[in-house]
PDB file of C-alpha atoms in Angstrom:
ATOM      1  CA  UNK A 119      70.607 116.038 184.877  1.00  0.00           C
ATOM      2  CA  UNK A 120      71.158 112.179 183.985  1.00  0.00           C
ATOM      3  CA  UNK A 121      68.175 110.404 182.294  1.00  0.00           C
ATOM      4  CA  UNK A 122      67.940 106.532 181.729  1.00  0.00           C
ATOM      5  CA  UNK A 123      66.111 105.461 178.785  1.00  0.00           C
ATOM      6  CA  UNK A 124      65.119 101.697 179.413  1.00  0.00           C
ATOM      7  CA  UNK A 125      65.073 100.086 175.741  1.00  0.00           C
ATOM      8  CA  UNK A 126      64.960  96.465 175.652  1.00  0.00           C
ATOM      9  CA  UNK A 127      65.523  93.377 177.610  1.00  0.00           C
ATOM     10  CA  UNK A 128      68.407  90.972 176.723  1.00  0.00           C
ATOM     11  CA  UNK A 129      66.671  87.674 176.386  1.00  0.00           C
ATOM     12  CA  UNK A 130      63.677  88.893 175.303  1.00  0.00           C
ATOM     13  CA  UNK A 131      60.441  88.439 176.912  1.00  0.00           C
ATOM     14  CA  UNK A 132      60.451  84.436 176.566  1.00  0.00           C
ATOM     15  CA  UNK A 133      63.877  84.759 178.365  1.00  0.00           C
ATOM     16  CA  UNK A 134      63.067  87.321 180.531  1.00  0.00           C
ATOM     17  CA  UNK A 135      60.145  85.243 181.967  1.00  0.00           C
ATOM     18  CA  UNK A 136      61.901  81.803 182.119  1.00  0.00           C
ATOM     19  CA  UNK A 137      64.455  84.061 184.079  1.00  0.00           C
ATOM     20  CA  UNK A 138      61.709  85.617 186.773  1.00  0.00           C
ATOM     21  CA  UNK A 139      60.635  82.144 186.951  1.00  0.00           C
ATOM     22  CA  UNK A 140      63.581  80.423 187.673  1.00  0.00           C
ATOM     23  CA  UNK A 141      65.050  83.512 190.330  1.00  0.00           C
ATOM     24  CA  UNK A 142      61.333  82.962 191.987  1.00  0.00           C
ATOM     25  CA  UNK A 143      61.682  79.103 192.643  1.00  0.00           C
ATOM     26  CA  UNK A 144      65.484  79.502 193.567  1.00  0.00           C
ATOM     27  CA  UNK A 145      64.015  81.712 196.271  1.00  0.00           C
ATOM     28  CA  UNK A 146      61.853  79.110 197.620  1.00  0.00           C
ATOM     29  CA  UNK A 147      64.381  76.162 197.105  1.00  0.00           C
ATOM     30  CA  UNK A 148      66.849  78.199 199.058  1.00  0.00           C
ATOM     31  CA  UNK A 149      65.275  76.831 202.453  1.00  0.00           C
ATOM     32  CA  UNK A 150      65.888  73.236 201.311  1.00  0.00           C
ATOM     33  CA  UNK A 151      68.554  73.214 199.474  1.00  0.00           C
ATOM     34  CA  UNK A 152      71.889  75.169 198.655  1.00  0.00           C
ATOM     35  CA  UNK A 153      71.248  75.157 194.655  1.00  0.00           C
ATOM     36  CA  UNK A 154      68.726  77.308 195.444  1.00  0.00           C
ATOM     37  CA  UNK A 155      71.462  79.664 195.560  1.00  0.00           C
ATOM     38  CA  UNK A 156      72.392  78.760 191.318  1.00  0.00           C
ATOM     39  CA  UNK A 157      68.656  79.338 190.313  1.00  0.00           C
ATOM     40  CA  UNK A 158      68.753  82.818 191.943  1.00  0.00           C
ATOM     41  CA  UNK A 159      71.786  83.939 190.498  1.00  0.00           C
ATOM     42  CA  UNK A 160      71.374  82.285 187.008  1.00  0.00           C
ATOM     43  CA  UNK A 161      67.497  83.345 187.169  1.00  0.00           C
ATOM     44  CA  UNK A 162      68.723  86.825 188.014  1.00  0.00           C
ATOM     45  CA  UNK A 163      70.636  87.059 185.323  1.00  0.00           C
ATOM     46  CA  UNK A 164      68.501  85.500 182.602  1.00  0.00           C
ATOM     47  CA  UNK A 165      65.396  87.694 184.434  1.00  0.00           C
ATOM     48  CA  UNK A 166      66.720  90.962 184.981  1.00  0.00           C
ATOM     49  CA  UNK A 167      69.425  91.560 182.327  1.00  0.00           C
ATOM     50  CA  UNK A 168      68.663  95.173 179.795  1.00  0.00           C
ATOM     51  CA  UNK A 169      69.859  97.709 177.688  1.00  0.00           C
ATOM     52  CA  UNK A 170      69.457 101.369 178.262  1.00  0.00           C
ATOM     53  CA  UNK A 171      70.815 104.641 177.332  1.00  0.00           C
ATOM     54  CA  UNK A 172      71.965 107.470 179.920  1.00  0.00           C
ATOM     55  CA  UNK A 173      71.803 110.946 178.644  1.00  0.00           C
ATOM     56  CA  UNK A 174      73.628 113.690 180.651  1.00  0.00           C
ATOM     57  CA  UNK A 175      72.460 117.029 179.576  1.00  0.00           C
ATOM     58  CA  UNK A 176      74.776 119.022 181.992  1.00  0.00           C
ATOM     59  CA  UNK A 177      77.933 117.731 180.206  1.00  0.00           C
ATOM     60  CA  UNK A 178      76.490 116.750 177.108  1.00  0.00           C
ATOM     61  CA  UNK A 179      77.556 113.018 176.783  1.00  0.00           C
ATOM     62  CA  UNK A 180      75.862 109.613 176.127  1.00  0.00           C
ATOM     63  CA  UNK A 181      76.335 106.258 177.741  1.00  0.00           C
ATOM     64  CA  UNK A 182      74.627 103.108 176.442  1.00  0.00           C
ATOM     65  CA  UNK A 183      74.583 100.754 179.283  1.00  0.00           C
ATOM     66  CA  UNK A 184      74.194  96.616 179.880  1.00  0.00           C
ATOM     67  CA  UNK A 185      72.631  96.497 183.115  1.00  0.00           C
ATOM     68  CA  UNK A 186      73.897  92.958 184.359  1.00  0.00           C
ATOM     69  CA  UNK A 187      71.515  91.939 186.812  1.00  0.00           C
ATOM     70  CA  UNK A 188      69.529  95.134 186.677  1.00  0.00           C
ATOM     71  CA  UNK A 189      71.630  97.128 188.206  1.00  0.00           C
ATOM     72  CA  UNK A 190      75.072  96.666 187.474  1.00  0.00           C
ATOM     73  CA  UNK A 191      75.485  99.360 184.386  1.00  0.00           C
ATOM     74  CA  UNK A 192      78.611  99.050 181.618  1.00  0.00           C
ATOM     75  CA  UNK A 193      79.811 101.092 178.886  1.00  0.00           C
ATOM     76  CA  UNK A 194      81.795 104.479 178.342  1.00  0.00           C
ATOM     77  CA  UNK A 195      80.858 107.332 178.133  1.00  0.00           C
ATOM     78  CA  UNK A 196      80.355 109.313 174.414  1.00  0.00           C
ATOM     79  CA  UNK A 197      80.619 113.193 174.067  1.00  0.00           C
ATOM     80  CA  UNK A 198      77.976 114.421 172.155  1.00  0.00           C
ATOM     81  CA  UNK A 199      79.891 117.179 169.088  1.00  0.00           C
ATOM     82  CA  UNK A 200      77.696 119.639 167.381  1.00  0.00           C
ATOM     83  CA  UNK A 201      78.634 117.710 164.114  1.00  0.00           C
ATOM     84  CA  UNK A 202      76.535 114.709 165.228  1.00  0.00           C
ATOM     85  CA  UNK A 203      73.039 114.298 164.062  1.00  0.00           C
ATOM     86  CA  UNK A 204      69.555 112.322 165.331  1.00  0.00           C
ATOM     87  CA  UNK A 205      67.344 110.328 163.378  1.00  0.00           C
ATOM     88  CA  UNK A 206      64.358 108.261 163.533  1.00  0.00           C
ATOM     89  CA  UNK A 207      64.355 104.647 162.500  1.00  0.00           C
ATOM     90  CA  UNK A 208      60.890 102.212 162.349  1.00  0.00           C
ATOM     91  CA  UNK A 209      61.767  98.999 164.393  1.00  0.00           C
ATOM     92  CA  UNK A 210      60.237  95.886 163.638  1.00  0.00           C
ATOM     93  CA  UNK A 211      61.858  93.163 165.463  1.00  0.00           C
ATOM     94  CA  UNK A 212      60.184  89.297 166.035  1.00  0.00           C
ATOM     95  CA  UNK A 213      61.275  87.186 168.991  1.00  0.00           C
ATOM     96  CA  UNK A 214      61.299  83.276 168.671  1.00  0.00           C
ATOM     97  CA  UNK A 215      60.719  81.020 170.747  1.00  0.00           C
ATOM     98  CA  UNK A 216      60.122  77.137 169.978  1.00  0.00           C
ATOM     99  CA  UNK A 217      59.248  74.265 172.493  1.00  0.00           C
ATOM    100  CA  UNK A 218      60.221  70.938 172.704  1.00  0.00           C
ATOM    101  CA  UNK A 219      57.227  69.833 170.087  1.00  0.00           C
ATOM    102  CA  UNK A 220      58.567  71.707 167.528  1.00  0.00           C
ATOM    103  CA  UNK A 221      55.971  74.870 168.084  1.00  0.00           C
ATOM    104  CA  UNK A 222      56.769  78.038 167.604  1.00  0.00           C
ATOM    105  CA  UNK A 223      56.022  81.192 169.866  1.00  0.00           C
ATOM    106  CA  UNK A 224      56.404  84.434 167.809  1.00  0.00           C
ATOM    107  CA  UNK A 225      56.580  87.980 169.341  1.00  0.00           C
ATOM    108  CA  UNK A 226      56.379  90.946 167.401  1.00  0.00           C
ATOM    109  CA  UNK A 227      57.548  94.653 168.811  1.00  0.00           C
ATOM    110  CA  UNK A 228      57.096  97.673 166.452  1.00  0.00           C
ATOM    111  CA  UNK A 229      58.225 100.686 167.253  1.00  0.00           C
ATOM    112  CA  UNK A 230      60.371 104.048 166.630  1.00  0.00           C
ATOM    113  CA  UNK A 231      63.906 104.239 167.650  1.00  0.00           C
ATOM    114  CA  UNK A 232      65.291 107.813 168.005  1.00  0.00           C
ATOM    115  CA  UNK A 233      69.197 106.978 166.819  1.00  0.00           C
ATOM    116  CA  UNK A 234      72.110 108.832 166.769  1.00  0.00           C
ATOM    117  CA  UNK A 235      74.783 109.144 164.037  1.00  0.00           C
ATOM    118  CA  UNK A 236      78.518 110.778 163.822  1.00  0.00           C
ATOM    119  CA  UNK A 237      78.898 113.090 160.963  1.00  0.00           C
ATOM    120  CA  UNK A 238      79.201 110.276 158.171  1.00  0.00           C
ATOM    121  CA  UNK A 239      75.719 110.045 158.692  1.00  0.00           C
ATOM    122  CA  UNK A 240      76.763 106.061 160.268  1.00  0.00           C
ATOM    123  CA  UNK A 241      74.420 104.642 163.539  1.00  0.00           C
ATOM    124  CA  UNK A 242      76.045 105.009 166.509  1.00  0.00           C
ATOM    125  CA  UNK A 243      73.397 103.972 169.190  1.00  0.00           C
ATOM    126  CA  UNK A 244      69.667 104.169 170.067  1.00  0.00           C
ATOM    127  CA  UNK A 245      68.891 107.091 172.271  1.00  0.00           C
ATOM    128  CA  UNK A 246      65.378 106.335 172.849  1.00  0.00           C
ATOM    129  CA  UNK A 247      62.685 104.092 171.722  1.00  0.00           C
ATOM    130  CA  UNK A 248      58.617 105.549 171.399  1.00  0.00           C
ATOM    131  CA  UNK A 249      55.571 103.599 170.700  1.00  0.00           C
ATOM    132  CA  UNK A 250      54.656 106.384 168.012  1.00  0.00           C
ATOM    133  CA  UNK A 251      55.995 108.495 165.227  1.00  0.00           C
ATOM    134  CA  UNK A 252      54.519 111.487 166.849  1.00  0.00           C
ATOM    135  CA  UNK A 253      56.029 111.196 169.989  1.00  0.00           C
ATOM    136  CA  UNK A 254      59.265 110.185 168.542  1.00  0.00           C
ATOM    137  CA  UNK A 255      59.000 113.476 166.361  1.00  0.00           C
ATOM    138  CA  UNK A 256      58.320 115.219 169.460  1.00  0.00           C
ATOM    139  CA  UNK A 257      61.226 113.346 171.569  1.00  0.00           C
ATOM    140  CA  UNK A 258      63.542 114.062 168.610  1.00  0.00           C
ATOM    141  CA  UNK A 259      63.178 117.676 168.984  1.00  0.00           C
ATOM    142  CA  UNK A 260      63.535 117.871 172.711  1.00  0.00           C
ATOM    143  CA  UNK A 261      66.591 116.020 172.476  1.00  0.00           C
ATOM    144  CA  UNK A 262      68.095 118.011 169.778  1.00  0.00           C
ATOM    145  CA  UNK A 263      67.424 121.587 171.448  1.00  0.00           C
ATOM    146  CA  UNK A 264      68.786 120.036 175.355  1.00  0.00           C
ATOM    147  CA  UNK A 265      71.726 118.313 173.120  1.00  0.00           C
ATOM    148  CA  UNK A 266      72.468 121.199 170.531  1.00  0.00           C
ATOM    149  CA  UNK A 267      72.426 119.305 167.954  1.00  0.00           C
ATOM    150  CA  UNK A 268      71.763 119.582 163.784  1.00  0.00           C
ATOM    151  CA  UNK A 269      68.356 118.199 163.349  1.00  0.00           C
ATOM    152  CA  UNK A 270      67.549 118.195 159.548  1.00  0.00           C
ATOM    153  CA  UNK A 271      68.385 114.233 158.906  1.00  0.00           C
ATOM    154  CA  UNK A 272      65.807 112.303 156.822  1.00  0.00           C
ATOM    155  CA  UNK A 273      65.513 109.222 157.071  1.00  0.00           C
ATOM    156  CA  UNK A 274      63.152 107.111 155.240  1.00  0.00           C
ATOM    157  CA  UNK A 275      61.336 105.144 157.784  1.00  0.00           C
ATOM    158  CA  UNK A 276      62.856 102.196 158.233  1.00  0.00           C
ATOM    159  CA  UNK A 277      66.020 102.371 156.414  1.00  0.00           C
ATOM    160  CA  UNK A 278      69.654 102.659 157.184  1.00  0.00           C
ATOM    161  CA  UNK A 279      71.822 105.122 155.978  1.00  0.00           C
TER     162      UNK A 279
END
C-alpha cells in the first residue's frame, strides 16, 4: 500500500493563488485569444505546483515527490534500512509577500514535521507534516511499527541535529 502525504505548496499560498487566478482567466481568454493558452499553462504551474512524500509499506521505500502541475510526480525512490531513525521537528516557517506600495503580507504556518534521518542521525526528508504534537507523536509511532524502524530519537523541538 502507497500513501501520499501532501506537505506544502511551492509558491506558497500568495503564489499559489496568483497561480489559480491567472489559470482561471487564461480559461476564459482562451475563446478570444490564443495567449489564453500561456496564462493556463504558466497559471497551472504557478497554481498547482507541491511537494509530497509517497510511502510504500509493501516494499518499504520512500519517495519525496515535486508534483509539476499537480500531477506530474519526480524523485527516486529511497529504501527504508532498519538503521534509519524518525524524528519530530517544530516548523515555523513565514511567507512574504510585498506589493507594489511597499506593504508587506506576512503568513505564518506552525506545525510538526515527522522527519527522517540515516544513521548519522543527518535529515534526510519530511515524511509527514501534523497540525499537533500529539498527533505527530501518534503518526510517529504508526510509521515506525509499518516501517520497522528504531524509534528512540530525541529531538528537542525545534532543533536540528
Amino acid at each position: 500500500m502507497i500513501t501520499n502525504n501532501k506537505l506544502d505548496k511551492s509558491f506558497g499560498p500568495v503564489g499559489t493563488t496568483a497561480g489559480i487566478v491567472m489559470f482561471v482567466v487564461g480559461i476564459i481568454t482562451i475563446f478570444s485569444s490564443f495567449y489564453g493558452l500561456i496564462l493556463i499553462v504558466l497559471g497551472a504551474f504557478v497554481g498547482f505546483t507541491s511537494t509530497s512524500t509517497f510511502i510504500d509499506f509493501e516494499q518499504k521505500r520512500i519517495k519525496f515527490s515535486n508534483n509539476i502541475f499537480g500531477f506530474i510526480t519526480t524523485g527516486k525512490w529511497i529504501p527504508v534500512e532498519s538503521s534509519m531513525k524518525i524524528g519530530i521537528e517544530e516548523s515555523n516557517v513565514t511567507w512574504s509577500a510585498f506589493s507594489r506600495g511597499n506593504r508587506s503580507l506576512d503568513i505564518e504556518q506552525k506545525d510538526f514535521r515527522i522527519l527522517l534521518f540515516d544513521s548519522d542521525n543527518r535529515e534526510m526528508l519530511t515524511l509527514m507534516k501534523t497540525g499537533s504534537m500529539e498527533s505527530a507523536e501518534g503518526e510517529k509511532e504508526s510509521l515506525c511499527t509499518q516501517l520497522g524502524l528504531f524509534t528512540d530519537l530525541k529531538l528537542p523541538v525545534g532543533d536540528q541535529p
